[in-house]
Amino acid sequence: MTLYFENPVHFAENGTISTNGIWHPNAPLLAVASYSQEKGGFVTIFDELGEPIPDITFPSHPVSQVTALVWHPEKKLLVTGWENGELKTWNDNNIEFISISGPHKAPVTLLEFSEKGSRLVSCDSSGSLVGWKVENKDQIVTAFHHDLKECITHLLFRLTVKNLNFDIEGLAKAAVNGDEQALDIFSNWRPKTTARKFRVQEGNDNLCFYVGTQEGTVYYINQSGACTEVLNTEGMPLSYMLYHPTRDIVVVMMEGLTIGTFSVEPQGQLNELAKVKLSGRIQSMRGSNGQGLVWAGNNCLAILTGDLTVRIWDIETNDNYILPVTIKSYTIDKQDKSRQVNEMFTCLSFCRTSSTLCAGTNIGRLFFWLKKIHKSVYIENPEDAWELSNINIVSGTIKQLMWGSINLRLPLLEKIWATQRNANQVLLQAEDAEHLVNLDMQVSDMTINENYIVFTNGRSIAAYEIVWKLTSDNKFELNANLSQGTEKTSKINTNMVGTFSKDNDAIMLYERNILTLFPSGITMHSLNGALVTTIPVLQAEGEPIGMDLCGNYLTVFTIDGFLKLYDLSDRNPKLITNSYNLYDTCSDFGEIIQAKSNSNGTKVALTIAAANLIPDGKLYVWDIEKDNLLCYDFKKKRRSFDYEDDTLEMSDNNPDETKAIYDKVCTNRIPLSIHWDTYDCRLLVCSARKMKIASKSKSLVNLYGASSVDLENEDHVIVTLFISSECGIRIHDIKAIAPDAKLLALSTPYIVILKKLDIVREVMNDFIGLEHCNIATKEAVLEFSYNLSLGNMDTAFKAIKLVQSTGVWNSLARMCVKTKKLDVAGVCLGHMGNARAARALRQCMADPSLPQEAKLAVLAIQLNMLDDAEQLYIQCERYDLLNKLYQSRNKMDEALSIAETKDRIHLKNTEYHYAQQLEQDGCC
């Protein structure tokens, strides 16, 4: 589910009316043209929170309005056109706007940069067209001037990406989906990390462009300024002009909903390919913002037809369909129903990075459609690729939509967890209590521990104390070890501690102090805002882009690949490591994605992007004590443990069969979230997504008795690993989770997962039935699991030999089904005192005709793991034993089906027993 934030733009003048706005393509900067009775026309630049950028003198004119705006595609350079024909520019090095002298005398109606920004074109209402050259220091000088004597309504630059002849939109998705060719192509591309968009870095800028006039004439102007007429619609006005993002095709929409596609010749001539006439309200849909026809993918056009309809036309397959406008979870009140008759879409906007199409209506409703692109999945109806995900309401008529860029983070979590329900509401939850926090700010990040929760919107910070209220009105700090009776009568409450202003990119909470990340370093404040200390970052190391806190240890990483670890237990943070430079260690290093320290500050787990800024598919662990980098490669079929010597193999004590299964499941994946256990410094959990999604969906099956093929085809899995200096990286367990779930934390015995808006604590396989065990038992189970993953059976049994709990031995016996340790299972059954199970296991192990999976199934049956036993019998194709298991579970329909298809030799016997069952049930 996507959460949208509403940030009203704050104008200093009352009664301000905005006429136009445009986001910078890469930076979170919004330029807005406005006017008011007192000030006249003016332009303002805002940040993503709707606040004006400080220390800029914004231009104004008492009688002239701003009529056109354009951002440079790469630089922070804004060009504004005015009603009196003036042009004014601003860049991030200047405080004031600078005027450009030019020939315009009429209102400037159109401004547009070429794809890379080396050419600027301006047009006015009298038909005057000026080409400008943008020099290195943002100096803009005249290149050519044309007077077309016609009102120019459209301006369209040619694109250069067409010559690469591949799918730009699907490039990032293809890279994540495992297309090796796409990965190779991606090495020539650089995404702008702030906006996560992609652009061509090599080749010359295309300076040629088209202009369309009110009379329906289209002219082509080449790089030298020569003008040629290439299309005449015989007086039919143009509504929209678009250039195909990947091919040499121009799309022209004329009044009357007639759309034509034209191929582009090298010299700019247009040749008609196709022309269609769409049904809809016959009226002019052309507006000043040109948002009635947009690209919704590389070959799909989204079209407004003058009513509450969005039509998609695929120009390649010629598919034509309408997007849904109703959603199950959305209810329309009576007032909406009375107005819905006259409701119509007014504008469209498509976000290529998230594949989301947004449409606004004349009564203030916003519709969001998500395009689901999986080329490996066949979709019978093309409209099924679109899902209406949200319908939001704002006040007034929506005239313009613009996608901007802001990076919002998910809630953090400890023993108490917090879920953000909307922009300014956060739900606090414990096992048997919850509390809704209503805030005055819109939350973009938050951090929580057992006693406090802190919120920020990027500009200000608010801290709250978490308390328990009991029936006796006594207050206690939140404690995860409250008695069962107390939990039933207690509830969570919050008290405001303090608020203060502080610009930040991220926040962390350490005891009673707040850590804030900003471009020049990290500061530590008290809960009421008093500055405690500052953690500077050297300029040579680059600005810090991320931090993580685990226990007393703070991990900081910079944009230039430097990694540092601080100990916060002293009054002043202490740097406990030298700066570790990933550029020196990784030959193909691009940027650190995430880095997290374990609970005792001896190791740091991290994932990185390669030089092409694509995740390299490896999990790295920096061993601080030995100062070397361990590595596990999820992407390649071969795995490595040491970056310097990736041929290091696992110890011989670890069975080759288990190792092969784990490696096969972890092949062709990308690691996403990583989290250390808050208790055991050796235990790490990592979520990994498959690079190619299987065409057929599989049911989620735990590794207990599950086929390795099932897990291998799962889209999203959680991998539990043990990390040690002596033995490197060892996989301990793998389990599948839902594709849309997100790994949040690991706190033994729970793995914490976010599913939609619900936080779920799933019990680790080793601790099923031991969720509330004491510390000694927890340590014994973890030590047993660690040595079991290493293959040290003697040491593993020594770790638990003093444990007397039957539940612990039962949990370990269940774990033996997963690890295929039948000999260990026999010992566990002996400590459980389960003689019948021990006898059944001993007999099956002595039977040479039974495969390993069947023997494990016998063990699973004795431990009441019947579903797992079914999977094991299917895996080894012992359908005769599966038939007997179904009959013993009274699943006669399944037993009969197996007998008819897989176990024909026992068909009559199965029918006889089925008939007996029906007779006993009186179903004769």
GROMACS .gro file of N, CA and C in nm, residues 230-282:
model
  159
  230VAL      N    1   0.653   2.043  -4.196
  230VAL     CA    2   0.653   1.898  -4.214
  230VAL      C    3   0.513   1.838  -4.202
  231LEU      N    4   0.413   1.915  -4.155
  231LEU     CA    5   0.278   1.859  -4.140
  231LEU      C    6   0.177   1.972  -4.141
  232ASN      N    7   0.065   1.949  -4.209
  232ASN     CA    8  -0.044   2.046  -4.211
  232ASN      C    9  -0.175   1.970  -4.195
  233THR      N   10  -0.248   2.002  -4.089
  233THR     CA   11  -0.375   1.932  -4.061
  233THR      C   12  -0.494   2.001  -4.128
  234GLU      N   13  -0.467   2.095  -4.217
  234GLU     CA   14  -0.572   2.164  -4.292
  234GLU      C   15  -0.671   2.236  -4.201
  235GLY      N   16  -0.612   2.310  -4.107
  235GLY     CA   17  -0.693   2.395  -4.021
  235GLY      C   18  -0.745   2.329  -3.896
  236MET      N   19  -0.723   2.199  -3.877
  236MET     CA   20  -0.770   2.133  -3.756
  236MET      C   21  -0.671   2.160  -3.642
  237PRO      N   22  -0.713   2.229  -3.534
  237PRO     CA   23  -0.621   2.266  -3.426
  237PRO      C   24  -0.560   2.142  -3.358
  238LEU      N   25  -0.438   2.159  -3.313
  238LEU     CA   26  -0.368   2.052  -3.241
  238LEU      C   27  -0.401   2.060  -3.093
  239SER      N   28  -0.425   1.944  -3.034
  239SER     CA   29  -0.448   1.938  -2.890
  239SER      C   30  -0.320   1.901  -2.815
  240TYR      N   31  -0.247   1.798  -2.864
  240TYR     CA   32  -0.127   1.753  -2.795
  240TYR      C   33  -0.026   1.701  -2.898
  241MET      N   34   0.103   1.712  -2.860
  241MET     CA   35   0.211   1.651  -2.936
  241MET      C   36   0.305   1.582  -2.838
  242LEU      N   37   0.338   1.454  -2.867
  242LEU     CA   38   0.428   1.377  -2.782
  242LEU      C   39   0.532   1.308  -2.868
  243TYR      N   40   0.652   1.290  -2.812
  243TYR     CA   41   0.758   1.215  -2.880
  243TYR      C   42   0.773   1.081  -2.810
  244HIS      N   43   0.782   0.975  -2.889
  244HIS     CA   44   0.795   0.841  -2.834
  244HIS      C   45   0.924   0.830  -2.754
  245PRO      N   46   0.920   0.772  -2.633
  245PRO     CA   47   1.042   0.770  -2.549
  245PRO      C   48   1.152   0.679  -2.600
  246THR      N   49   1.120   0.583  -2.686
  246THR     CA   50   1.224   0.488  -2.729
  246THR      C   51   1.233   0.472  -2.880
  247ARG      N   52   1.143   0.533  -2.955
  247ARG     CA   53   1.144   0.516  -3.100
  247ARG      C   54   1.126   0.651  -3.170
  248ASP      N   55   1.159   0.654  -3.299
  248ASP     CA   56   1.145   0.776  -3.379
  248ASP      C   57   1.000   0.792  -3.424
  249ILE      N   58   0.913   0.823  -3.330
  249ILE     CA   59   0.771   0.837  -3.359
  249ILE      C   60   0.718   0.961  -3.288
  250VAL      N   61   0.637   1.039  -3.359
  250VAL     CA   62   0.568   1.153  -3.302
  250VAL      C   63   0.418   1.121  -3.299
  251VAL      N   64   0.355   1.150  -3.186
  251VAL     CA   65   0.210   1.130  -3.171
  251VAL      C   66   0.144   1.267  -3.166
  252VAL      N   67   0.045   1.287  -3.251
  252VAL     CA   68  -0.027   1.414  -3.259
  252VAL      C   69  -0.175   1.387  -3.234
  253MET      N   70  -0.232   1.461  -3.138
  253MET     CA   71  -0.375   1.450  -3.112
  253MET      C   72  -0.440   1.581  -3.154
  254MET      N   73  -0.542   1.570  -3.241
  254MET     CA   74  -0.614   1.687  -3.291
  254MET      C   75  -0.750   1.697  -3.224
  255GLU      N   76  -0.810   1.812  -3.233
  255GLU     CA   77  -0.942   1.829  -3.174
  255GLU      C   78  -1.040   1.733  -3.239
  256GLY      N   79  -1.132   1.679  -3.157
  256GLY     CA   80  -1.222   1.577  -3.205
  256GLY      C   81  -1.173   1.438  -3.170
  257LEU      N   82  -1.069   1.428  -3.082
  257LEU     CA   83  -1.014   1.301  -3.036
  257LEU      C   84  -0.960   1.216  -3.150
  258THR      N   85  -0.899   1.279  -3.249
  258THR     CA   86  -0.831   1.209  -3.356
  258THR      C   87  -0.682   1.206  -3.326
  259ILE      N   88  -0.624   1.085  -3.323
  259ILE     CA   89  -0.483   1.068  -3.288
  259ILE      C   90  -0.410   1.009  -3.407
  260GLY      N   91  -0.299   1.071  -3.445
  260GLY     CA   92  -0.216   1.020  -3.552
  260GLY      C   93  -0.077   0.990  -3.503
  261THR      N   94  -0.018   0.882  -3.553
  261THR     CA   95   0.121   0.848  -3.523
  261THR      C   96   0.202   0.864  -3.651
  262PHE      N   97   0.321   0.925  -3.638
  262PHE     CA   98   0.405   0.957  -3.753
  262PHE      C   99   0.547   0.912  -3.727
  263SER      N  100   0.607   0.846  -3.823
  263SER     CA  101   0.749   0.811  -3.813
  263SER      C  102   0.832   0.934  -3.848
  264VAL      N  103   0.952   0.943  -3.786
  264VAL     CA  104   1.039   1.058  -3.804
  264VAL      C  105   1.158   1.018  -3.891
  265GLU      N  106   1.176   1.088  -4.000
  265GLU     CA  107   1.291   1.066  -4.087
  265GLU      C  108   1.414   1.135  -4.028
  266PRO      N  109   1.533   1.096  -4.071
  266PRO     CA  110   1.655   1.160  -4.017
  266PRO      C  111   1.656   1.312  -4.031
  267GLN      N  112   1.596   1.365  -4.139
  267GLN     CA  113   1.594   1.509  -4.159
  267GLN      C  114   1.471   1.575  -4.100
  268GLY      N  115   1.390   1.499  -4.023
  268GLY     CA  116   1.277   1.557  -3.953
  268GLY      C  117   1.142   1.541  -4.019
  269GLN      N  118   1.135   1.490  -4.144
  269GLN     CA  119   1.006   1.474  -4.211
  269GLN      C  120   0.921   1.371  -4.136
  270LEU      N  121   0.789   1.391  -4.140
  270LEU     CA  122   0.693   1.304  -4.072
  270LEU      C  123   0.616   1.223  -4.175
  271ASN      N  124   0.610   1.090  -4.155
  271ASN     CA  125   0.532   1.001  -4.240
  271ASN      C  126   0.424   0.934  -4.156
  272GLU      N  127   0.301   0.944  -4.200
  272GLU     CA  128   0.189   0.892  -4.122
  272GLU      C  129   0.194   0.739  -4.117
  273LEU      N  130   0.182   0.686  -3.993
  273LEU     CA  131   0.178   0.543  -3.971
  273LEU      C  132   0.036   0.493  -3.947
  274ALA      N  133  -0.039   0.565  -3.865
  274ALA     CA  134  -0.175   0.524  -3.832
  274ALA      C  135  -0.252   0.645  -3.783
  275LYS      N  136  -0.382   0.637  -3.794
  275LYS     CA  137  -0.470   0.743  -3.745
  275LYS      C  138  -0.597   0.677  -3.692
  276VAL      N  139  -0.637   0.714  -3.569
  276VAL     CA  140  -0.757   0.657  -3.508
  276VAL      C  141  -0.845   0.770  -3.457
  277LYS      N  142  -0.973   0.740  -3.449
  277LYS     CA  143  -1.072   0.835  -3.396
  277LYS      C  144  -1.136   0.769  -3.275
  278LEU      N  145  -1.118   0.832  -3.157
  278LEU     CA  146  -1.170   0.777  -3.034
  278LEU      C  147  -1.308   0.834  -3.004
  279SER      N  148  -1.388   0.756  -2.933
  279SER     CA  149  -1.519   0.804  -2.890
  279SER      C  150  -1.505   0.883  -2.761
  280GLY      N  151  -1.591   0.979  -2.742
  280GLY     CA  152  -1.588   1.063  -2.623
  280GLY      C  153  -1.661   1.193  -2.649
  281ARG      N  154  -1.658   1.279  -2.549
  281ARG     CA  155  -1.722   1.409  -2.565
  281ARG      C  156  -1.643   1.492  -2.665
  282ILE      N  157  -1.708   1.535  -2.771
  282ILE     CA  158  -1.640   1.610  -2.877
  282ILE      C  159  -1.624   1.754  -2.831
   0.00000   0.00000   0.00000
